[in-house]
mmCIF file of C-alpha atoms in Angstrom:
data_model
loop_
_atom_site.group_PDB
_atom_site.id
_atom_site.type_symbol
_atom_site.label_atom_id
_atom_site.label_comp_id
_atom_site.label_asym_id
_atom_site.label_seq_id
_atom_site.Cartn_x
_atom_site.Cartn_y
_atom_site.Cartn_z
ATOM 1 C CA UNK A 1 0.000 0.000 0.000
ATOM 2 C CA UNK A 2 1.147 3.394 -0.689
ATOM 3 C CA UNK A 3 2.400 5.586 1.607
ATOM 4 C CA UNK A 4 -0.974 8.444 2.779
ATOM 5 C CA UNK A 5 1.034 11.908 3.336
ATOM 6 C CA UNK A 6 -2.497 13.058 5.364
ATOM 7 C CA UNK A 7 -1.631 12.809 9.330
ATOM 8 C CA UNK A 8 2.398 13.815 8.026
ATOM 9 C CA UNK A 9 3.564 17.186 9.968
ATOM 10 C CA UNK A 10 5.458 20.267 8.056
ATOM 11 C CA UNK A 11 8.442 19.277 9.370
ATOM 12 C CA UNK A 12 7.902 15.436 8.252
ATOM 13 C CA UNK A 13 6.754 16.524 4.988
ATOM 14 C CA UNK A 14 9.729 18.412 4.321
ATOM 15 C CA UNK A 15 11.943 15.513 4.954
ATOM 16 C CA UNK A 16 9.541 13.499 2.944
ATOM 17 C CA UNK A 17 10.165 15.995 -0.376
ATOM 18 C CA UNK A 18 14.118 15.813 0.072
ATOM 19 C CA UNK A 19 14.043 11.807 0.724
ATOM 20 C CA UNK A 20 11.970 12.191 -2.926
ATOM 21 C CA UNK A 21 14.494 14.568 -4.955
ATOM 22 C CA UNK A 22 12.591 17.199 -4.186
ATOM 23 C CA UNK A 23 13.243 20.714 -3.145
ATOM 24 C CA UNK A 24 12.747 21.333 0.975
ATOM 25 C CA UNK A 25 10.065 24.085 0.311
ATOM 26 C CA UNK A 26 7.409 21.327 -1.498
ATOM 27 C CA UNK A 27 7.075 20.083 1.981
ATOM 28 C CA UNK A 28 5.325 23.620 2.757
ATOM 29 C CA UNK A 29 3.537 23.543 -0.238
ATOM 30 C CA UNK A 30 2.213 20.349 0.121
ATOM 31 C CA UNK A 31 1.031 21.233 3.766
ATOM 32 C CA UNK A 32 -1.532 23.973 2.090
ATOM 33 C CA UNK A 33 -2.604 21.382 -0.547
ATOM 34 C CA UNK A 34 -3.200 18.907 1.848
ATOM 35 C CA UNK A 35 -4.668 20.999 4.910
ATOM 36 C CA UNK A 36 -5.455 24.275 3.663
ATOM 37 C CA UNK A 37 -6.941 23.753 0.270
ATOM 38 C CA UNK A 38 -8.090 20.154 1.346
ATOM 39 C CA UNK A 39 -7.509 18.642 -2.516
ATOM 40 C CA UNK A 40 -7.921 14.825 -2.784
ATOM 41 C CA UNK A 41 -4.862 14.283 -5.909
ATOM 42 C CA UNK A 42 -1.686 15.571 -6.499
ATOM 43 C CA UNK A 43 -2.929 16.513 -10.068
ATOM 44 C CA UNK A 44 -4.846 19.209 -8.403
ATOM 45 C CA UNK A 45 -1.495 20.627 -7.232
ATOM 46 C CA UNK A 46 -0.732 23.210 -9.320
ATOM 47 C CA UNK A 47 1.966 24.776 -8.179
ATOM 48 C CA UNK A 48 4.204 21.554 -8.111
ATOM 49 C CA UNK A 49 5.988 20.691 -11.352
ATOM 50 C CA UNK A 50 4.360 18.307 -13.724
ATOM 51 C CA UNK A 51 7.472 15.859 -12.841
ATOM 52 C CA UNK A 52 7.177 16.135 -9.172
ATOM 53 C CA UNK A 53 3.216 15.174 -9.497
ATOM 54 C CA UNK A 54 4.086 12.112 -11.637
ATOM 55 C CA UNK A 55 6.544 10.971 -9.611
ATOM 56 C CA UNK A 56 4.612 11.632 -5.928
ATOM 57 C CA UNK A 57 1.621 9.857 -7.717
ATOM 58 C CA UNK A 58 3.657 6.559 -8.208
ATOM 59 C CA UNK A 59 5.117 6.542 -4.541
ATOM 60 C CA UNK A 60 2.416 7.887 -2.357
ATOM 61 C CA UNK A 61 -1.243 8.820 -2.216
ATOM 62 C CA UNK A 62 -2.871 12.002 -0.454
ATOM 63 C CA UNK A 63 -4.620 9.795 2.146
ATOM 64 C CA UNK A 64 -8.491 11.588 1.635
ATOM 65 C CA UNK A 65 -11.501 9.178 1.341
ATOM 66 C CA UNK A 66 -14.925 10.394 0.644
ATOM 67 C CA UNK A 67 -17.491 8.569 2.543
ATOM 68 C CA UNK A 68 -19.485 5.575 2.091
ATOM 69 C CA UNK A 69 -22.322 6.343 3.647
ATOM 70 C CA UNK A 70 -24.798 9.212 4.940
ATOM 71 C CA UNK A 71 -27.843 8.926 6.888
ATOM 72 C CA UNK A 72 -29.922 12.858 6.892
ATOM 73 C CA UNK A 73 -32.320 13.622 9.778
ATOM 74 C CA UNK A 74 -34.795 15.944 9.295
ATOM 75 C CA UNK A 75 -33.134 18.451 11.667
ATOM 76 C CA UNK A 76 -30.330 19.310 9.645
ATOM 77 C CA UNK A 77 -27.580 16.257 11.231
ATOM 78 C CA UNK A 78 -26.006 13.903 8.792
ATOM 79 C CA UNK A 79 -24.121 10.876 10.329
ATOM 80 C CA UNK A 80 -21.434 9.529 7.809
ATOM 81 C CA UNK A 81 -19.628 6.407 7.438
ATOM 82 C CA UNK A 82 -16.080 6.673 6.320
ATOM 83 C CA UNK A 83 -13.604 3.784 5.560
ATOM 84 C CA UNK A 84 -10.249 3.310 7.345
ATOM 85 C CA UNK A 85 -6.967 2.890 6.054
ATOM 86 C CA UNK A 86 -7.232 -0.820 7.196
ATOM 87 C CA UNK A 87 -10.475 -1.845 5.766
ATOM 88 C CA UNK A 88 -12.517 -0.659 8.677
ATOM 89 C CA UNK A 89 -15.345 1.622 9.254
ATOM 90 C CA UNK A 90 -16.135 4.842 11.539
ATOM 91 C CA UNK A 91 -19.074 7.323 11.916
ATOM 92 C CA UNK A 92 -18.741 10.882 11.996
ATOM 93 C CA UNK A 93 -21.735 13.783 12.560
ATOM 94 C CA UNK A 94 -22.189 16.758 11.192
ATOM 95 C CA UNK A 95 -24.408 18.862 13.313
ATOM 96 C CA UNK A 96 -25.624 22.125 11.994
ATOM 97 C CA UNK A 97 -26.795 25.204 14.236
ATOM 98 C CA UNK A 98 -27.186 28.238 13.439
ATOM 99 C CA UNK A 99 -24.400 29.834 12.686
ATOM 100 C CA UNK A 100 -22.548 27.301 14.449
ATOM 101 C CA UNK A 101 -21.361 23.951 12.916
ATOM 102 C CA UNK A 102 -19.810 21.180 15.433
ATOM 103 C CA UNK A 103 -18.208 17.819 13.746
ATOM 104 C CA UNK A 104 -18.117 14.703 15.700
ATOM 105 C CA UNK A 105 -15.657 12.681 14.891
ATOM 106 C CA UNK A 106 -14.500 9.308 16.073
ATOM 107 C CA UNK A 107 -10.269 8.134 16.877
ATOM 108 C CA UNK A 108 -10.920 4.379 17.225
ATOM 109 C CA UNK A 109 -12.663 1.398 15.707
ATOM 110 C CA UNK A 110 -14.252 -0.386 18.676
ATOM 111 C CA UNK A 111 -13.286 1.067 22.479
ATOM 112 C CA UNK A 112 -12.480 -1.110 25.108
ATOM 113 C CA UNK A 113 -13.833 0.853 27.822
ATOM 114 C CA UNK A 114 -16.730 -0.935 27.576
ATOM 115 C CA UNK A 115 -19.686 1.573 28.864
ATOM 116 C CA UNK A 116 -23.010 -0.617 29.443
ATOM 117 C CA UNK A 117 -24.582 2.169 27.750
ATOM 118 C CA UNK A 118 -22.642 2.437 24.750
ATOM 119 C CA UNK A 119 -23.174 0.792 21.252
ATOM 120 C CA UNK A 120 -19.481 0.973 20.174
ATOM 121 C CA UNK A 121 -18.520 -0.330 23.313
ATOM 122 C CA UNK A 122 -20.668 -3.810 22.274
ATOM 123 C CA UNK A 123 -17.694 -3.916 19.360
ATOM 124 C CA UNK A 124 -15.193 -4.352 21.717
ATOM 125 C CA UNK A 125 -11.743 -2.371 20.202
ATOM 126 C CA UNK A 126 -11.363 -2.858 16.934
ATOM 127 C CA UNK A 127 -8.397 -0.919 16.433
ATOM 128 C CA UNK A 128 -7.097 2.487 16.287
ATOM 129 C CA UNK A 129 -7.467 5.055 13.762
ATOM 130 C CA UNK A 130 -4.004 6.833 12.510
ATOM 131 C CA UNK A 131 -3.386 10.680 12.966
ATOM 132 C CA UNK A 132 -4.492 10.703 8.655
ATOM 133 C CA UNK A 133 -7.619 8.498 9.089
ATOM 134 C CA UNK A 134 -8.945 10.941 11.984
ATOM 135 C CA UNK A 135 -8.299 13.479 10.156
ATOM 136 C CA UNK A 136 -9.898 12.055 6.837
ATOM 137 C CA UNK A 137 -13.049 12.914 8.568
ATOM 138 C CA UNK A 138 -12.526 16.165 8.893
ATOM 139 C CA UNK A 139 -10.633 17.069 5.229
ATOM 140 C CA UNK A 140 -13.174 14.961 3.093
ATOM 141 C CA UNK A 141 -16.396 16.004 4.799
ATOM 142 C CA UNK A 142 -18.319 17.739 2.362
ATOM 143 C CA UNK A 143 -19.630 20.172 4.914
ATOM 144 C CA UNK A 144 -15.781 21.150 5.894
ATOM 145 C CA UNK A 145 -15.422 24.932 5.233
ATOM 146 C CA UNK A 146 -18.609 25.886 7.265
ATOM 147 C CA UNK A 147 -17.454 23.821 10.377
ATOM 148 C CA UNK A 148 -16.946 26.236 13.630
ATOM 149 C CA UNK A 149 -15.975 23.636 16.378
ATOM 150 C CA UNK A 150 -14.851 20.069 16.502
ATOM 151 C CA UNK A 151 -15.264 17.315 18.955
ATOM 152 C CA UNK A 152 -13.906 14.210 19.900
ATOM 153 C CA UNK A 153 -16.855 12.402 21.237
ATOM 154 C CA UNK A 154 -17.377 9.827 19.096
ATOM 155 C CA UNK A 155 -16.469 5.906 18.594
ATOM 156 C CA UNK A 156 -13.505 5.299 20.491
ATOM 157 C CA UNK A 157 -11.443 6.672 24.100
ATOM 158 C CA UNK A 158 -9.080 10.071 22.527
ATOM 159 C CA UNK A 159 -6.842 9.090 25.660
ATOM 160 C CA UNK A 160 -6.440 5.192 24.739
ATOM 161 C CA UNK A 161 -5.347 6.325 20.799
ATOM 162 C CA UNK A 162 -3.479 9.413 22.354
ATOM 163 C CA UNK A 163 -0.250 10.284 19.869
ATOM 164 C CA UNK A 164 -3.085 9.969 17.029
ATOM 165 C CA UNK A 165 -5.120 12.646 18.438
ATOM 166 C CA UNK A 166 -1.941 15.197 19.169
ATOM 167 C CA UNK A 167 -0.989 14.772 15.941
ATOM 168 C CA UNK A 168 -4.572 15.494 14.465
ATOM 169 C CA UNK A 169 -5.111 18.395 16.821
ATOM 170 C CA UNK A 170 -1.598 19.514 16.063
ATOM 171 C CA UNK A 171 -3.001 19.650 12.151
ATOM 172 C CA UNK A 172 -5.843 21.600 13.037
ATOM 173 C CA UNK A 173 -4.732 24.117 15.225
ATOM 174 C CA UNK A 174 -0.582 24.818 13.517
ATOM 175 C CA UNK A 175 0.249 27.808 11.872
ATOM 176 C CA UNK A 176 1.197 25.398 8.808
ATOM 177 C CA UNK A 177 -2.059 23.136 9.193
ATOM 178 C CA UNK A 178 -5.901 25.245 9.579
ATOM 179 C CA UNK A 179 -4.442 27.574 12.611
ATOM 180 C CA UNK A 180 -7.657 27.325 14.348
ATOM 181 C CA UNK A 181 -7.965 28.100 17.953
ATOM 182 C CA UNK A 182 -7.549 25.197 20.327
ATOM 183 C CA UNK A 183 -10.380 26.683 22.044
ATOM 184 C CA UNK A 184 -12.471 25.409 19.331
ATOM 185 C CA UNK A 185 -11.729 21.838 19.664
ATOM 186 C CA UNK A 186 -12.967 19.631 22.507
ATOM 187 C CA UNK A 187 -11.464 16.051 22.976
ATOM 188 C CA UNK A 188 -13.687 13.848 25.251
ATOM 189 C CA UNK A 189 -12.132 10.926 28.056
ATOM 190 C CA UNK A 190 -13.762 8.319 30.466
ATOM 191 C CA UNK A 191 -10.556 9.698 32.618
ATOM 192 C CA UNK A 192 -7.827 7.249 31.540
ATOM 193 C CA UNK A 193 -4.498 8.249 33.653
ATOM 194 C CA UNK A 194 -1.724 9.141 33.416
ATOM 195 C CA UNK A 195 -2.972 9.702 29.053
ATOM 196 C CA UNK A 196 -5.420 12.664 30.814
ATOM 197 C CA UNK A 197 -2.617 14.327 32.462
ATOM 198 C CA UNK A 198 -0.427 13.695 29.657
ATOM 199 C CA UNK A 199 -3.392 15.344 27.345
ATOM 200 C CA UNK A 200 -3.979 18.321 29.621
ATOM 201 C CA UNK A 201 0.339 19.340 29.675
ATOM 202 C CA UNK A 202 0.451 19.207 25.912
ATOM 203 C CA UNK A 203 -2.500 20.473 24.464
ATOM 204 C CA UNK A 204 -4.267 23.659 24.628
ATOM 205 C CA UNK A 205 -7.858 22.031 23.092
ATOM 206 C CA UNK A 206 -10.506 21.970 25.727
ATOM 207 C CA UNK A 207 -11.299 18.839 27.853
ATOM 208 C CA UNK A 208 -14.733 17.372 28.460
ATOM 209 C CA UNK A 209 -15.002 14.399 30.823
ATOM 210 C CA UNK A 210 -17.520 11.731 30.283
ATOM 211 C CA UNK A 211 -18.867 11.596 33.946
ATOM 212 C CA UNK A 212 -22.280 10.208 33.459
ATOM 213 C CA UNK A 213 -22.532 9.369 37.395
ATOM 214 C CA UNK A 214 -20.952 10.588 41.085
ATOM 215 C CA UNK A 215 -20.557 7.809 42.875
ATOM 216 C CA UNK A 216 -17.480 5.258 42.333
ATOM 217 C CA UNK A 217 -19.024 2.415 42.992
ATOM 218 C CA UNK A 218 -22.365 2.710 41.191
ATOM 219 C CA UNK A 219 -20.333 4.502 38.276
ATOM 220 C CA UNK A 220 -18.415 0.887 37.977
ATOM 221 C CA UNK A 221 -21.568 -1.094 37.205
ATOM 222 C CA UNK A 222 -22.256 1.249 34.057
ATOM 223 C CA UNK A 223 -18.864 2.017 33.549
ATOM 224 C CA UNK A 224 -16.107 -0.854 33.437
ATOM 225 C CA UNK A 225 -13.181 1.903 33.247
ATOM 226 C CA UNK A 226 -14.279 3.177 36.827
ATOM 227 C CA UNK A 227 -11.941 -0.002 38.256
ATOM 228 C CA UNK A 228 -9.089 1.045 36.840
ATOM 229 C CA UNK A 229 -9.530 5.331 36.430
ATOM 230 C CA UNK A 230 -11.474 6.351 39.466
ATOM 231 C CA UNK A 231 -13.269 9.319 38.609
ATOM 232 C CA UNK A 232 -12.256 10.702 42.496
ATOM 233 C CA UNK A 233 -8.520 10.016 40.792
ATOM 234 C CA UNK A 234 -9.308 12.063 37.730
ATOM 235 C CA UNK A 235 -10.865 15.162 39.791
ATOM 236 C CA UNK A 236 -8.016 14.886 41.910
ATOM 237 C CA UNK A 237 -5.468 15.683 38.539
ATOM 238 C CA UNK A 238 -7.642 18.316 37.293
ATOM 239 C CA UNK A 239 -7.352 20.178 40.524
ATOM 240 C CA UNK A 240 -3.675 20.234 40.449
ATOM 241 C CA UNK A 241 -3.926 22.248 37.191
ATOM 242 C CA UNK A 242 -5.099 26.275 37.733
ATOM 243 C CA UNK A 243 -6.615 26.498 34.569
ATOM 244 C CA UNK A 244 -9.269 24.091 35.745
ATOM 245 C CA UNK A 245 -9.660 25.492 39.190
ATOM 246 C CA UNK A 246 -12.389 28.186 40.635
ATOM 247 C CA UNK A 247 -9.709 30.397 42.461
ATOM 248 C CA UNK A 248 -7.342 30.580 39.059
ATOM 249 C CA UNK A 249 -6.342 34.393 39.049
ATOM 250 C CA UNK A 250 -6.376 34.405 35.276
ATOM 251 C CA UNK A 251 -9.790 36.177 34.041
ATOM 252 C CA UNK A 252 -12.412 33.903 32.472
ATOM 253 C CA UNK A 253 -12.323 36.137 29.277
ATOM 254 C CA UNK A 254 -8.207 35.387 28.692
ATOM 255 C CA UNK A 255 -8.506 31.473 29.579
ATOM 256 C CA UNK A 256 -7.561 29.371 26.817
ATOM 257 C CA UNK A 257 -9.590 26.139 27.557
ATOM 258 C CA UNK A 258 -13.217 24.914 28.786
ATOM 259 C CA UNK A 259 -13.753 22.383 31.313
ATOM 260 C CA UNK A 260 -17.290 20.410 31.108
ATOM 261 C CA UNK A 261 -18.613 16.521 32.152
ATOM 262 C CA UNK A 262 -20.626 14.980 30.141
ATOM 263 C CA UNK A 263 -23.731 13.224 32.045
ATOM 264 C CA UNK A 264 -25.892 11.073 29.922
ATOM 265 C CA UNK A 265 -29.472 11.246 32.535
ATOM 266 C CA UNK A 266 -30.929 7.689 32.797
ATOM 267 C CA UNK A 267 -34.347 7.245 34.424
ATOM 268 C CA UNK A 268 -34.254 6.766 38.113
ATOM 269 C CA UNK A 269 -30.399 5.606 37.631
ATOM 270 C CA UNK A 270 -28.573 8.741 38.222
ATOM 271 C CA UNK A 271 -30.800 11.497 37.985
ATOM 272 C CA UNK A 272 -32.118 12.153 42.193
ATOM 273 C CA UNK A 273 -31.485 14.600 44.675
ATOM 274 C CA UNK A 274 -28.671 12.329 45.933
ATOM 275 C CA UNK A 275 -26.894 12.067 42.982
ATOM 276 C CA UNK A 276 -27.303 15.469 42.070
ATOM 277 C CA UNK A 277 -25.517 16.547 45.897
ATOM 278 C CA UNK A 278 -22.765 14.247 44.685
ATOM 279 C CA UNK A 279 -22.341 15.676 41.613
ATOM 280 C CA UNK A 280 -21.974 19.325 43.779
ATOM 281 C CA UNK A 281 -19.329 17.885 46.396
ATOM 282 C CA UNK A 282 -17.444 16.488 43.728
ATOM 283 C CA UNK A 283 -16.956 18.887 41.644
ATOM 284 C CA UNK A 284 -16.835 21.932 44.076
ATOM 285 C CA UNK A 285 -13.376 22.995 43.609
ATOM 286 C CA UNK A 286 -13.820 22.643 39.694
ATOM 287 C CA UNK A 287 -14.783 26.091 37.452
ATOM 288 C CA UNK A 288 -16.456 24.011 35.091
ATOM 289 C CA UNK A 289 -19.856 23.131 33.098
ATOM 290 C CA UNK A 290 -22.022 20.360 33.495
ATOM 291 C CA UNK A 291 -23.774 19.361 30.033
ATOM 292 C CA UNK A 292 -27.070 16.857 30.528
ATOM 293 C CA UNK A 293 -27.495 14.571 27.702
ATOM 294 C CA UNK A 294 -30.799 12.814 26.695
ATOM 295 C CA UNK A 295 -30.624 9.265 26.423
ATOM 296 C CA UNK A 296 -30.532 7.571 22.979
ATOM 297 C CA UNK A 297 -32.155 4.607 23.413
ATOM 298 C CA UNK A 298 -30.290 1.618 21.850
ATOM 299 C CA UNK A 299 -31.390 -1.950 20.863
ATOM 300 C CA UNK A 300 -31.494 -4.650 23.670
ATOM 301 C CA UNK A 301 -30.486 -1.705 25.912
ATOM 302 C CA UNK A 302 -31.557 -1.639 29.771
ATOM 303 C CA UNK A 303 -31.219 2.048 30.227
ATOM 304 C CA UNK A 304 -34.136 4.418 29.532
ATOM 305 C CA UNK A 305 -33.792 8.071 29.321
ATOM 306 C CA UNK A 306 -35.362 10.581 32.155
ATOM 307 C CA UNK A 307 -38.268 12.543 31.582
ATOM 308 C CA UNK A 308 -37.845 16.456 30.276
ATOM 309 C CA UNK A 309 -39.699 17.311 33.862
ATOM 310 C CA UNK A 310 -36.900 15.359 35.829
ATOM 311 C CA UNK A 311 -33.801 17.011 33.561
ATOM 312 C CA UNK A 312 -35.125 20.167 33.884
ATOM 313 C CA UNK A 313 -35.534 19.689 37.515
ATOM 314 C CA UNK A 314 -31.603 18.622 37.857
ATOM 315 C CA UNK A 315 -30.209 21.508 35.325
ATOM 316 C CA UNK A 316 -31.866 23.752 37.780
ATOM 317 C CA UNK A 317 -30.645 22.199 41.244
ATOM 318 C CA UNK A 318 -27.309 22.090 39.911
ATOM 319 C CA UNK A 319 -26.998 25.503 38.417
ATOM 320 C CA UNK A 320 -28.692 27.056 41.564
ATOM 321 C CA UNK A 321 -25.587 25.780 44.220
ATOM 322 C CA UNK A 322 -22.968 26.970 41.918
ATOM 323 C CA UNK A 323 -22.978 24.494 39.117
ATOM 324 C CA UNK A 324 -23.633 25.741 35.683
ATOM 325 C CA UNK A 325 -25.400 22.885 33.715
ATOM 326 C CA UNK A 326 -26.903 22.682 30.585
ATOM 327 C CA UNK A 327 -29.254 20.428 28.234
ATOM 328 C CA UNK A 328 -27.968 19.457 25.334
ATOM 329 C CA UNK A 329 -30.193 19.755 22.400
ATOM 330 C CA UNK A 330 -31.230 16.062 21.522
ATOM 331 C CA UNK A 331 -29.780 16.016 17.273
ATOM 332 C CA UNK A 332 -30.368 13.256 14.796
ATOM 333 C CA UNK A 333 -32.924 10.852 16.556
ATOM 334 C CA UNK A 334 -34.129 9.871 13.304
ATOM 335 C CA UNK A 335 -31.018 8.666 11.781
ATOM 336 C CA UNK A 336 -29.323 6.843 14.935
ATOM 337 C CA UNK A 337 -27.039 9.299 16.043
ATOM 338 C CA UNK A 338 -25.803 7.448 19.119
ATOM 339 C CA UNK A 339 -22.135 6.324 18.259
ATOM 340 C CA UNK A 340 -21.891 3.106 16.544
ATOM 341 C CA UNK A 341 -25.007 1.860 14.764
ATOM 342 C CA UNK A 342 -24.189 2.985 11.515
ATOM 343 C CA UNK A 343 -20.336 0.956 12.089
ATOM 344 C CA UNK A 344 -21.913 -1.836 13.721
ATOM 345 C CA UNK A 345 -24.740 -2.080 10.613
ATOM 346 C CA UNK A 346 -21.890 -2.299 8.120
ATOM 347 C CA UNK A 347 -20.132 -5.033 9.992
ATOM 348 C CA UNK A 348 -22.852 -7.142 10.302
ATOM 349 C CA UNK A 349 -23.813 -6.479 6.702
ATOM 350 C CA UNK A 350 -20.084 -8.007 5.885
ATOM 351 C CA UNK A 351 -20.073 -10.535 7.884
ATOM 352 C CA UNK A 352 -23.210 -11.867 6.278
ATOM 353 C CA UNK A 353 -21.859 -11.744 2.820
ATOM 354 C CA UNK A 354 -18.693 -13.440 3.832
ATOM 355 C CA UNK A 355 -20.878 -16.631 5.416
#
């Protein structure tokens, strides 16, 4: 298989051009082909001579794949299916809104975390997706160039594929790659140490935590990874950082990252009074967000989502003693936008023609 120059840095693609015969400065060029202009051949590369195109084409590919797949909802999301550089498959979400545009995207084939409550985590890990196939999702959407924000919540732990997602972040944020803000870029965790602390010293992207319930040991029977990353354990590393903290001297308006915990509500599971006093003595010393999720139901699933009464009632509990919570807006019911249906479809789809 040919060598896919998506995922490469400026620096690696520089060496790449001289290792070629080619002049140091096509590495640059090829960075804004590649990242910048987002073009899927090397014939499209204008500025390179006709020579260096021929001869790039019979060494190495670009590394962009358009989808395979796209499922539209009615409220504007569209879930795609993309392929992997190793035959896989992984879903990605485009979620319009207003003048805001958030991508979804996914860093692993599988997880093994293992979340009761999780579709992808029924597929057991798969594998993980390189720095380029991450990225694919991103450079071959067709949506791209209206996108405002970009988060890593989808199939797969960021923390468990780690030196993928720097490098992919490191794209997307470089003065040689998009030069967004990191501030525009969330990347998600179950709280896998020491990854998370690793994460939070070299990248400026905001962190969002997938909390989804107070208490350790109830937290363990929904959430395998609770054994091993204690979510006490990963509060405790956030505090040590000021960034994170309520008394960091640094004004809110100059801080360069967001801290939120994602809380999917489930019915009579984590949603009472009790849990919602956890929630407050856990995360007292935290300046943070709390962002309630609805529920999407999932076959052969236990879990049932809580009523819009008893959400409402938690977002304001929580927000009145000091914790600012949200609900998120439910997106793409119609069209299965819970992570890993579409993937999981596919598989079974293949493994049916193979028998």
């Amino acid at each position: 298989m040919k060598q896919s120059l998506i995922g490469l840095s400026l620096a690696e693609l520089q060496q790449f051009a001289l290792a070629h015969g080619l002049p140091r400065f096509v590495g640059k060029q090829l960075c804004e082909w590649l990242y910048v202009k987002g073009v899927a051949e090397f014939s499209q590369m204008t500025n390179l001579s006709k020579v260096a195109r021929a001869s790039l084409d019979e060494t190495c590919q670009v590394g962009q794949m358009p989808h395979l797949d796209a499922q539209h909802s009615v409220d504007g999301t569209i879930k795609y299916l993309f392929p992997t550089h190793d035959g896989h498959y992984v879903e990605t979400v485009y979620i319009p809104d207003g003048d805001r545009a958030t991508l979804c995207v996914s860093c692993q084939v599988g997880c093994r975390m293992g979340c009761k409550f999780c579709m992808t985590g029924r597929q057991g890990l798969v594998g993980n997706l390189t720095a380029g196939d991450i990225l694919n999702q991103i450079l071959a959407l067709p949506e791209r160039d209206r996108l405002t924000n970009i988060v890593f919540m989808g199939q797969g732990e960021p923390m468990d594929n780690l030196d993928a997602v720097l490098r992919a972040t490191e794209v997307l944020t470089a003065d040689w790659g998009w030069k967004w803000s990191p501030k525009r870029i969330t990347v998600s965790s179950v709280g896998v140490l020491p990854q998370l602390q690793r994460f939070v010293e070299e990248s400026r992207c905001s962190l969002a935590i997938s909390l989804h319930h107070p208490m350790p040991a109830e937290r363990r029977e929904i959430m395998p990874a609770e054994r091993a990353f204690s979510i006490e354990e990963v509060v405790a590393l956030l505090r040590q950082y000021p960034v994170f903290c309520k008394n960091n001297p640094e004004p809110p308006e100059s801080r360069q990252r967001r801290l939120s915990f994602e809380y999917i509500v489930f019915g009579g599971l984590n949603d009472t009074k009790a849990h919602a006093d956890a929630l407050l003595q856990l995360l007292r010393e935290l300046d943070c967000r709390i962002n309630l999720i609805r529920f999407h139901d999932i076959p052969d699933s236990p879990f049932h989502g809580a009523s819009e009464q008893q959400m409402t009632w938690l977002r304001d509990y929580l927000t009145q003693h000091g914790l600012f919570t949200t609900i998120r807006a439910s997106r793409g019911q119609d069209i299965y936008a819970a992570c890993g249906l579409l993937s999981t479809k596919k598989q079974e789809q293949e493994a049916q023609q193979q028998d």
